[in-house]
CSV table of C-alpha atoms in Angstrom, one decimal:
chain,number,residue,atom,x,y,z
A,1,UNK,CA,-8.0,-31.4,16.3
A,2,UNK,CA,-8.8,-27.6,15.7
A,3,UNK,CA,-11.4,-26.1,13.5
A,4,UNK,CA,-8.4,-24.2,11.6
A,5,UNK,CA,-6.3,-28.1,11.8
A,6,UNK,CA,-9.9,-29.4,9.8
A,7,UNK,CA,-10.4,-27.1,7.9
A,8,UNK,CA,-6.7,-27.2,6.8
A,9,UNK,CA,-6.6,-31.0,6.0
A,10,UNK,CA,-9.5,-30.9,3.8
A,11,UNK,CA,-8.7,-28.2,1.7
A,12,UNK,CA,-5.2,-29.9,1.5
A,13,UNK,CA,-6.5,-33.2,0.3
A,14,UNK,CA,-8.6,-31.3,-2.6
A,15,UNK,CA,-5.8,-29.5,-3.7
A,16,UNK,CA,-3.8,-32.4,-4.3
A,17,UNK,CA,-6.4,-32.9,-7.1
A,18,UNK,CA,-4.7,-29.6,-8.5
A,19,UNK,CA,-1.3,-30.7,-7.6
A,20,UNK,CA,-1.8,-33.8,-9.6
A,21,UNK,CA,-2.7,-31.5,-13.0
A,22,UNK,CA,0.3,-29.9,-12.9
A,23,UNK,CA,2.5,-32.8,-11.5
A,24,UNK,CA,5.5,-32.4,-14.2
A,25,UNK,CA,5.9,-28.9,-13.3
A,26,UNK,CA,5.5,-28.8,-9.5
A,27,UNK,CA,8.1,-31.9,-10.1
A,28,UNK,CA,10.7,-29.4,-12.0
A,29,UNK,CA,9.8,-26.3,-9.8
A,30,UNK,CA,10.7,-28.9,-6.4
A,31,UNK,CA,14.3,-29.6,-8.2
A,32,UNK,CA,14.9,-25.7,-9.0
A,33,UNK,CA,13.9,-25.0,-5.0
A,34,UNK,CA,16.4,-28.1,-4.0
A,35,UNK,CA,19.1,-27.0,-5.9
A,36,UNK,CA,19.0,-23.6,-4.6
A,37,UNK,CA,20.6,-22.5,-1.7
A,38,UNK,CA,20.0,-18.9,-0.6
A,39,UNK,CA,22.6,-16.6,1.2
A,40,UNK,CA,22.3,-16.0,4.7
A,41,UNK,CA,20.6,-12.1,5.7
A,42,UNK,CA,24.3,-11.2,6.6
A,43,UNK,CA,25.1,-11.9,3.1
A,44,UNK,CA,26.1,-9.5,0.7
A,45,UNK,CA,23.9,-9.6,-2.5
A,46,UNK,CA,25.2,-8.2,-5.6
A,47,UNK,CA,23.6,-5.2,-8.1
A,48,UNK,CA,23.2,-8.1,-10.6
A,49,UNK,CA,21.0,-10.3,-7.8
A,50,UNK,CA,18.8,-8.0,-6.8
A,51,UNK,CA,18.0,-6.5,-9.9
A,52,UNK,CA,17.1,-10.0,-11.5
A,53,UNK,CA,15.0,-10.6,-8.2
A,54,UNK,CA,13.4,-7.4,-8.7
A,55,UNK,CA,12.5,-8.1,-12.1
A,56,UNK,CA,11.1,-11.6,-10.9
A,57,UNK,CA,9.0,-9.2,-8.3
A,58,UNK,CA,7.8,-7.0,-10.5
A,59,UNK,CA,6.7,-9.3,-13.4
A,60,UNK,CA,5.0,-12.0,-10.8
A,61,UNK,CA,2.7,-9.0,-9.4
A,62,UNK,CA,2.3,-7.5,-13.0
A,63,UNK,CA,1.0,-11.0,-14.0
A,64,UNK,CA,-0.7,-12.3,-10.7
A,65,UNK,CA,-2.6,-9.4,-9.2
A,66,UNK,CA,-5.9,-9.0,-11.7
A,67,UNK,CA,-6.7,-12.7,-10.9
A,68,UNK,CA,-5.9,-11.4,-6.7
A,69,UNK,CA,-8.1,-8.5,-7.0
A,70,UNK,CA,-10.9,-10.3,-9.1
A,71,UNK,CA,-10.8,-13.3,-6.2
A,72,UNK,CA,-9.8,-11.2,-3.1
A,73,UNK,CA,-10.6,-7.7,-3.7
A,74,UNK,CA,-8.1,-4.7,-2.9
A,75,UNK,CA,-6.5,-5.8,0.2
A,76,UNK,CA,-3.4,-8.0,-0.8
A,77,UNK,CA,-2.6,-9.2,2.6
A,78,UNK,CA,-3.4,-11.9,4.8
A,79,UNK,CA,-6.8,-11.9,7.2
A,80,UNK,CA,-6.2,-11.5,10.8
A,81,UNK,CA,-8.8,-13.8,12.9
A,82,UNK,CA,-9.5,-15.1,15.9
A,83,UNK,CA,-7.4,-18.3,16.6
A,84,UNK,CA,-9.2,-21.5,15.9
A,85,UNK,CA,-12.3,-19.7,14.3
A,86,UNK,CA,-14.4,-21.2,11.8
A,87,UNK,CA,-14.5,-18.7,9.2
A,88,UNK,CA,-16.1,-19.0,5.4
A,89,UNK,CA,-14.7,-17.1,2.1
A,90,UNK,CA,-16.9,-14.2,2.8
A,91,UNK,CA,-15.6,-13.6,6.0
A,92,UNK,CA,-11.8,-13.2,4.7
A,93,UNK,CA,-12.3,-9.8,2.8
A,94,UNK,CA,-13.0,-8.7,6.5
A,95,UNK,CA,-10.4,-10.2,8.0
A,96,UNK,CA,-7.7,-8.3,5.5
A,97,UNK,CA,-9.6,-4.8,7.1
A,98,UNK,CA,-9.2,-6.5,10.7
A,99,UNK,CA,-5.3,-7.1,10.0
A,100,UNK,CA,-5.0,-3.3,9.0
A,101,UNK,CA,-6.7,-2.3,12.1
A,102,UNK,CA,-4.8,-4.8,14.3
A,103,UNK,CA,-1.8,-3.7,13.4
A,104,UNK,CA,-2.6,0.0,13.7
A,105,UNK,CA,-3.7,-1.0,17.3
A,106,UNK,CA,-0.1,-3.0,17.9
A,107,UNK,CA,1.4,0.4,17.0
A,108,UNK,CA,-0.6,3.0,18.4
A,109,UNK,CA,-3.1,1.5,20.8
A,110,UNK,CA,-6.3,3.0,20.8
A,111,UNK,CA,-5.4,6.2,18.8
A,112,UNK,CA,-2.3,7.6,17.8
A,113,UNK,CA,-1.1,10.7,19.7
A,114,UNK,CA,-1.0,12.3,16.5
A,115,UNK,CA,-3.3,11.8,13.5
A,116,UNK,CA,-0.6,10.5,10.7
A,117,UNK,CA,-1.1,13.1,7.7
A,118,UNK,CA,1.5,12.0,5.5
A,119,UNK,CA,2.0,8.3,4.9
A,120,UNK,CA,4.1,6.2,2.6
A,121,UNK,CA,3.0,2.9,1.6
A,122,UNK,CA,5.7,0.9,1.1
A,123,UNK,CA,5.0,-2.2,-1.5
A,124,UNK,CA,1.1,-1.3,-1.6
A,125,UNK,CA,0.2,-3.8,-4.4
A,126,UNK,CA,-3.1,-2.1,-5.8
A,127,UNK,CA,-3.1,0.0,-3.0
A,128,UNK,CA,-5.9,-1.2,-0.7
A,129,UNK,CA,-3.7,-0.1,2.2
A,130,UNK,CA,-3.1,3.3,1.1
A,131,UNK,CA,-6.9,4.0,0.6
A,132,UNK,CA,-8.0,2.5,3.8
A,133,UNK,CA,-5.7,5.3,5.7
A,134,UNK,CA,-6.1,8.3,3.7
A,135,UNK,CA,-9.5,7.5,4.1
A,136,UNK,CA,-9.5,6.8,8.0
A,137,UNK,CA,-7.1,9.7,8.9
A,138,UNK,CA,-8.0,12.2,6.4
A,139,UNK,CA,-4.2,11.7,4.9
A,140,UNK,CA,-2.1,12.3,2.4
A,141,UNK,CA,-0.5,8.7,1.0
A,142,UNK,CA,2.1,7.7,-1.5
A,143,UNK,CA,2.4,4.4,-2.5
A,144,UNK,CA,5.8,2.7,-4.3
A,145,UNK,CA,5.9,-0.6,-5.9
A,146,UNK,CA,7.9,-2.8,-8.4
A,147,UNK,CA,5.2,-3.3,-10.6
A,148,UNK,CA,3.8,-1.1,-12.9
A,149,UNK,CA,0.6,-2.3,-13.5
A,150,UNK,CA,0.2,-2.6,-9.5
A,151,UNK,CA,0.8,1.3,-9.7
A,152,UNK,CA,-1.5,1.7,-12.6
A,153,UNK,CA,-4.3,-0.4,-10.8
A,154,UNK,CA,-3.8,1.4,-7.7
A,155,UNK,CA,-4.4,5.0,-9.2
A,156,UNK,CA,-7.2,3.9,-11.2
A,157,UNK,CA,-9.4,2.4,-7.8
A,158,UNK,CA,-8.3,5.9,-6.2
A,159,UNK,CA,-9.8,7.9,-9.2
A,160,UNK,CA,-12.9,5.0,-9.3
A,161,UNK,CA,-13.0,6.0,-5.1
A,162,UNK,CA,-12.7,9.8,-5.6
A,163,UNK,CA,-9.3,9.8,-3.5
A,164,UNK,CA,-7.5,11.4,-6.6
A,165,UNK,CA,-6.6,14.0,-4.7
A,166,UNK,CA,-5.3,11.7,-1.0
A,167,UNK,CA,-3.2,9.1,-3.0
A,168,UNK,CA,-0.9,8.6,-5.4
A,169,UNK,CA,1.1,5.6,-6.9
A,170,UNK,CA,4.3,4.9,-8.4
A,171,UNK,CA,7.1,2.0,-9.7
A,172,UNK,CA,9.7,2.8,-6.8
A,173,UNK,CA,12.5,1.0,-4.9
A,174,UNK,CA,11.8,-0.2,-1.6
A,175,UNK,CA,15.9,0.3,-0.8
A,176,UNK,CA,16.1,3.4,-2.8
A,177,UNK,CA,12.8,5.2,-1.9
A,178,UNK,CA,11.9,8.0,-4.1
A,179,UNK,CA,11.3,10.2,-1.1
A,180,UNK,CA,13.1,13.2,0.7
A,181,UNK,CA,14.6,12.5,4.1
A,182,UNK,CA,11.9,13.1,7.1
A,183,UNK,CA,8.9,13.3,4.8
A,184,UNK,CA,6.2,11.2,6.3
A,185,UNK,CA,4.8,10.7,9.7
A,186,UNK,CA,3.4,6.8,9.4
A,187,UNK,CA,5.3,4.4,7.6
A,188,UNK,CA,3.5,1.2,6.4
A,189,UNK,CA,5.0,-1.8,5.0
A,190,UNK,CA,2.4,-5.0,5.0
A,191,UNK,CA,4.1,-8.1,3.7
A,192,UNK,CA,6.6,-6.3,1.5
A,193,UNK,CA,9.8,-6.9,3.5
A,194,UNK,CA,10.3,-10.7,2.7
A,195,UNK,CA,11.0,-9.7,-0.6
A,196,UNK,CA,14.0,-7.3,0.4
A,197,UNK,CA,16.9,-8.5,-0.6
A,198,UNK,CA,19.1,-6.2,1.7
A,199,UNK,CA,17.4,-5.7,5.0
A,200,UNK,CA,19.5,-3.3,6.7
A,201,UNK,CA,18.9,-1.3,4.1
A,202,UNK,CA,15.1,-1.7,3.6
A,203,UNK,CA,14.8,-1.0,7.7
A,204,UNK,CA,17.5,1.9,7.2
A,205,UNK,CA,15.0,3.5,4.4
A,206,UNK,CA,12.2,3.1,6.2
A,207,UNK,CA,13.7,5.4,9.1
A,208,UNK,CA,14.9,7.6,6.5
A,209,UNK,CA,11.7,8.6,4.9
A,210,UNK,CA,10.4,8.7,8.4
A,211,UNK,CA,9.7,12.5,10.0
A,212,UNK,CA,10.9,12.6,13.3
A,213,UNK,CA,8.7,11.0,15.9
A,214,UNK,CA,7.3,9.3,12.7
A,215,UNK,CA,5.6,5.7,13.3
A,216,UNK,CA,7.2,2.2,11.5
A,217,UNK,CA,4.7,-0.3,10.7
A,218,UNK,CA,6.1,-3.4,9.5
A,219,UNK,CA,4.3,-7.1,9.1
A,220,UNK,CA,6.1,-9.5,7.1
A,221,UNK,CA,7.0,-13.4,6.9
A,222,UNK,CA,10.1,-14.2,9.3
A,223,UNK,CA,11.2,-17.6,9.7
A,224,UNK,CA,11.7,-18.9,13.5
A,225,UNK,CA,13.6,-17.0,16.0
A,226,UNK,CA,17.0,-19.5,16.4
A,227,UNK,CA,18.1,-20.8,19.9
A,228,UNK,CA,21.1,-19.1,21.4
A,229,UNK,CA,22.4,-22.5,20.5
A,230,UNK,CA,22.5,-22.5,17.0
A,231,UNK,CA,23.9,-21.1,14.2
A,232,UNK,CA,21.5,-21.2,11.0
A,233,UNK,CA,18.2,-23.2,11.1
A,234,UNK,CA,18.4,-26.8,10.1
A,235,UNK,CA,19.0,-28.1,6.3
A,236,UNK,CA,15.2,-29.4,6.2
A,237,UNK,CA,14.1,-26.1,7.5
A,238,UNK,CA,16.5,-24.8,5.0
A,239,UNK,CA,14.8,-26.2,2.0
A,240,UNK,CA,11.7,-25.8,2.4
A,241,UNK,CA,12.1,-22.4,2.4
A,242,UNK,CA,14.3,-22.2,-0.9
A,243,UNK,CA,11.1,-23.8,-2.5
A,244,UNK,CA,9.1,-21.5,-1.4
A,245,UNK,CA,11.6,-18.7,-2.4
A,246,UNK,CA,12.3,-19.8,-5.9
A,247,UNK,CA,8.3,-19.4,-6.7
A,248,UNK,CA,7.7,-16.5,-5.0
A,249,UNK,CA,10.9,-14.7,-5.7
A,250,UNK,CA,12.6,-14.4,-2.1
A,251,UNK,CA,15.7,-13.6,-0.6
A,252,UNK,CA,17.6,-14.8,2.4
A,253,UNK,CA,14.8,-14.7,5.3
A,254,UNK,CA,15.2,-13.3,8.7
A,255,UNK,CA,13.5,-13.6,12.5
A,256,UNK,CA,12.0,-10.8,13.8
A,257,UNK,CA,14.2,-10.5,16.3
A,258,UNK,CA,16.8,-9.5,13.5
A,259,UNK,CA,14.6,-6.8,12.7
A,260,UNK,CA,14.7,-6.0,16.3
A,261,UNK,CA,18.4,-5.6,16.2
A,262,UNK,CA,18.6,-3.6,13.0
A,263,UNK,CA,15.5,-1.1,14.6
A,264,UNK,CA,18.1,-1.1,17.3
A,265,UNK,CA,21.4,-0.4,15.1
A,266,UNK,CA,19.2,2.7,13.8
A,267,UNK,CA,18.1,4.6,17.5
A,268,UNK,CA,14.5,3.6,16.4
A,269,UNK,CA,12.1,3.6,19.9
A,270,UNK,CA,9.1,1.7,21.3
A,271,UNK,CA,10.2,-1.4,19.4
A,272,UNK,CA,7.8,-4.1,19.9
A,273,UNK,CA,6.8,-7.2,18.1
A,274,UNK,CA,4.3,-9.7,17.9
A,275,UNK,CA,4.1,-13.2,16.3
A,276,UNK,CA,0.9,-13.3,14.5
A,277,UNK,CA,1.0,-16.5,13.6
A,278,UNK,CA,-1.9,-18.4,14.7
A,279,UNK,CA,-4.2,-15.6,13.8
A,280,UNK,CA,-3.5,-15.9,10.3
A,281,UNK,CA,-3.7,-19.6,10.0
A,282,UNK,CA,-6.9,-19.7,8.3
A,283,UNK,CA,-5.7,-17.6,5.4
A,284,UNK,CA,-3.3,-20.4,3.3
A,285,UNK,CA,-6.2,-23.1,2.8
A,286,UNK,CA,-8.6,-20.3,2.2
A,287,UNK,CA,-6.4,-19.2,-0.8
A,288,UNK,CA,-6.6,-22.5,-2.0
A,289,UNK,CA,-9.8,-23.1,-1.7
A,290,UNK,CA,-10.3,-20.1,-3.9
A,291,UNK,CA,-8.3,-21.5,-6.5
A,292,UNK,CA,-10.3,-25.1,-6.5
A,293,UNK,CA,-13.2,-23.1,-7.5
A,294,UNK,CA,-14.1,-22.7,-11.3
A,295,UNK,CA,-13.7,-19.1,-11.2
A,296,UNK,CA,-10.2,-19.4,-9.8
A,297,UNK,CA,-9.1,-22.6,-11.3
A,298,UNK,CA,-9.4,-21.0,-14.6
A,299,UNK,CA,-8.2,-17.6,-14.3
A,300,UNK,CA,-5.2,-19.3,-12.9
A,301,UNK,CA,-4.5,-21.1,-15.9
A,302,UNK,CA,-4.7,-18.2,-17.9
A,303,UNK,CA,-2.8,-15.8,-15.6
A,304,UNK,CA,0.5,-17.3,-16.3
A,305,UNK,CA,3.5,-19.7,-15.7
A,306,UNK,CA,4.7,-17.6,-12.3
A,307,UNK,CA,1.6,-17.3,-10.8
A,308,UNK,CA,0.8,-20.8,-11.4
A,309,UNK,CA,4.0,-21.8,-10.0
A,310,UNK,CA,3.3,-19.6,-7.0
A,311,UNK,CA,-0.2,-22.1,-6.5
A,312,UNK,CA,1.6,-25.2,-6.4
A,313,UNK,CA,3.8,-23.8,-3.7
A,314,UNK,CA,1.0,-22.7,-1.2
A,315,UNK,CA,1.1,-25.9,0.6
A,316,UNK,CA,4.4,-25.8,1.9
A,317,UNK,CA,3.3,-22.3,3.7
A,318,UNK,CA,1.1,-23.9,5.3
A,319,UNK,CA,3.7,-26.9,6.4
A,320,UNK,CA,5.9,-24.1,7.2
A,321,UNK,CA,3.4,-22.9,9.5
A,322,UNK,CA,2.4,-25.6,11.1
A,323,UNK,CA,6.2,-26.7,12.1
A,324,UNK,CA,6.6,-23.4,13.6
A,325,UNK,CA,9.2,-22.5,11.0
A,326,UNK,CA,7.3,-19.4,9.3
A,327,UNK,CA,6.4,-17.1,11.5
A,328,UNK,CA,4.3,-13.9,10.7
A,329,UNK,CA,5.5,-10.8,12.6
A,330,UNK,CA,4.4,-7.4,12.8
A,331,UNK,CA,7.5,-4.9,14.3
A,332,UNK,CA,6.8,-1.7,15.0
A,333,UNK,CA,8.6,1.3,16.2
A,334,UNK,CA,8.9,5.3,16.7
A,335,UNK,CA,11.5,7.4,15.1
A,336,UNK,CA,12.8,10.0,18.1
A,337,UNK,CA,11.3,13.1,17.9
């Protein structure tokens, strides 16, 4: 058994202590995820759907992220580590830096060709992302999110950081970006896309916005890539995942190797991908562990109903890990020049 397996199964069995507490509504919240069956990413998803999901977004972040950022600190993303480390609480602030490196490293190797001087952040939470690079490359960064007092937050640590003048945050539409065609040179989305519910037309803004010879940056939750054999993935697969969707206000997932095809669809270049997986396995029982602690047991209960919710679902990411049915992926790719 791994050090990330043992680690996992002991923070699993204290958090059935949690479970228990709140065994009515993780009861109710199993039935709603049951009884709801999500349309496939082919799927056309009405004006109506998307704008109650966006209001699900938008009100989950406006009501989850001051307990995230009092716990966590800026970075509202998982760790990247070394597989099967041991790693303690302190070390996971770190690993959220490492997983912005990393992916900066998938993307552009040791140094980009060109320093990025105009980025868009695309879902930046309280903007910890958008900081990190206008910091790092001297950049200009615009940050769009569904909640507004993410974007509040965000501005406020930029003013607190004296980067004022490098950043800026709004409430903006992932699939209607507030942006001019061609306007930025890096694009970065970190674990925003799972909750678009139109992905050809989240990738297709994302190229959009992009200058030419621009740089896409995307990391987000897929589920497995299918078998040329089959069709969907299986009903138990299936519903698992509208559990987790129902509390963390989800669409239809995809593979990366959809996003592949839709990068594809687009002319986009240098597509590559990565699953990521096992070097974010330590993150899930670490985020439970910080709820079992006083601290985070207690802000919980007064954050509110969807971010408690969203606690009694964090098992199942980790089951959906571990059966190799939640993938995390970074795709990245070039705009042509």
């Amino acid at each position: 058994m791994t050090t990330t397996t043992c680690y996992s199964v002991r923070i699993l069995s204290a958090f059935n202590t949690f479970q228990t507490t709140f065994s009515s509504a993780a009861t109710r919240l199993s039935s709603v995820g049951a009884r709801k069956q999500l349309k496939p990413p082919s799927a056309s998803v009405s004006s109506n759907e998307i704008e109650v999901l966006q209001k699900g977004i938008a009100e989950l972040y406006d009501e989850s992220s001051g307990l995230w950022e009092d716990i966590w600190g800026e970075h509202m993303h998982h760790g990247f580590y070394d597989p099967d480390s041991s790693v303690s609480i302190s070390d996971h602030r770190l690993a959220q830096i490492r997983m912005v490196e990393e992916s900066l490293a998938f993307a552009y190797g040791s140094e980009p060709a060109k320093i990025p001087k105009k980025i868009v952040d695309v879902g930046c939470g309280i903007g910890g992302s958008s900081r990190y690079l206008a910091r790092k490359y001297g950049a200009q960064c615009q940050g769009i999110t569904l909640s507004p007092v993410q974007a509040q937050r965000a501005q406020a640590l930029a003013a607190g950081q004296g980067l004022s003048d490098k950043v800026s945050f709004q409430v903006g539409d992932a699939l209607n970006q507030p942006f001019p065609d061609g306007e930025f040179d890096l694009i970065w989305s970190m674990e925003s896309g799972e909750h678009m519910p139109n992905k050809e037309k989240f990738v297709s803004e994302l190229a959009r916005v992009a200058a030419p010879g621009a740089t896409i940056i995307l990391v987000t939750w897929c589920h497995r890539i299918l078998s040329p054999s089959e069709e969907s993935l299986r009903p138990d697969e299936k519903k698992l995942l509208d559990r987790i969707c129902d509390a963390y206000y989800l669409p239809a997932w995809c593979s990366a190797s959809d996003y592949v095809k839709l990068m594809e669809s687009l002319s986009l270049e240098d597509i590559k991908t990565a699953d990521w997986s096992e070097n974010v396995a330590p993150f899930w029982p670490a985020v439970i562990e910080s709820a079992l602690t006083w601290k985070g047991f207690t802000s919980l209960l007064r954050s509110g109903w969807k971010t408690i919710r969203g606690a009694l679902v964090m098992p199942l990411m980790i089951e959906g890990y571990k059966k190799d049915l939640i993938k995390f992926s970074i795709i990245t790719c070039r705009k042509p020049a």
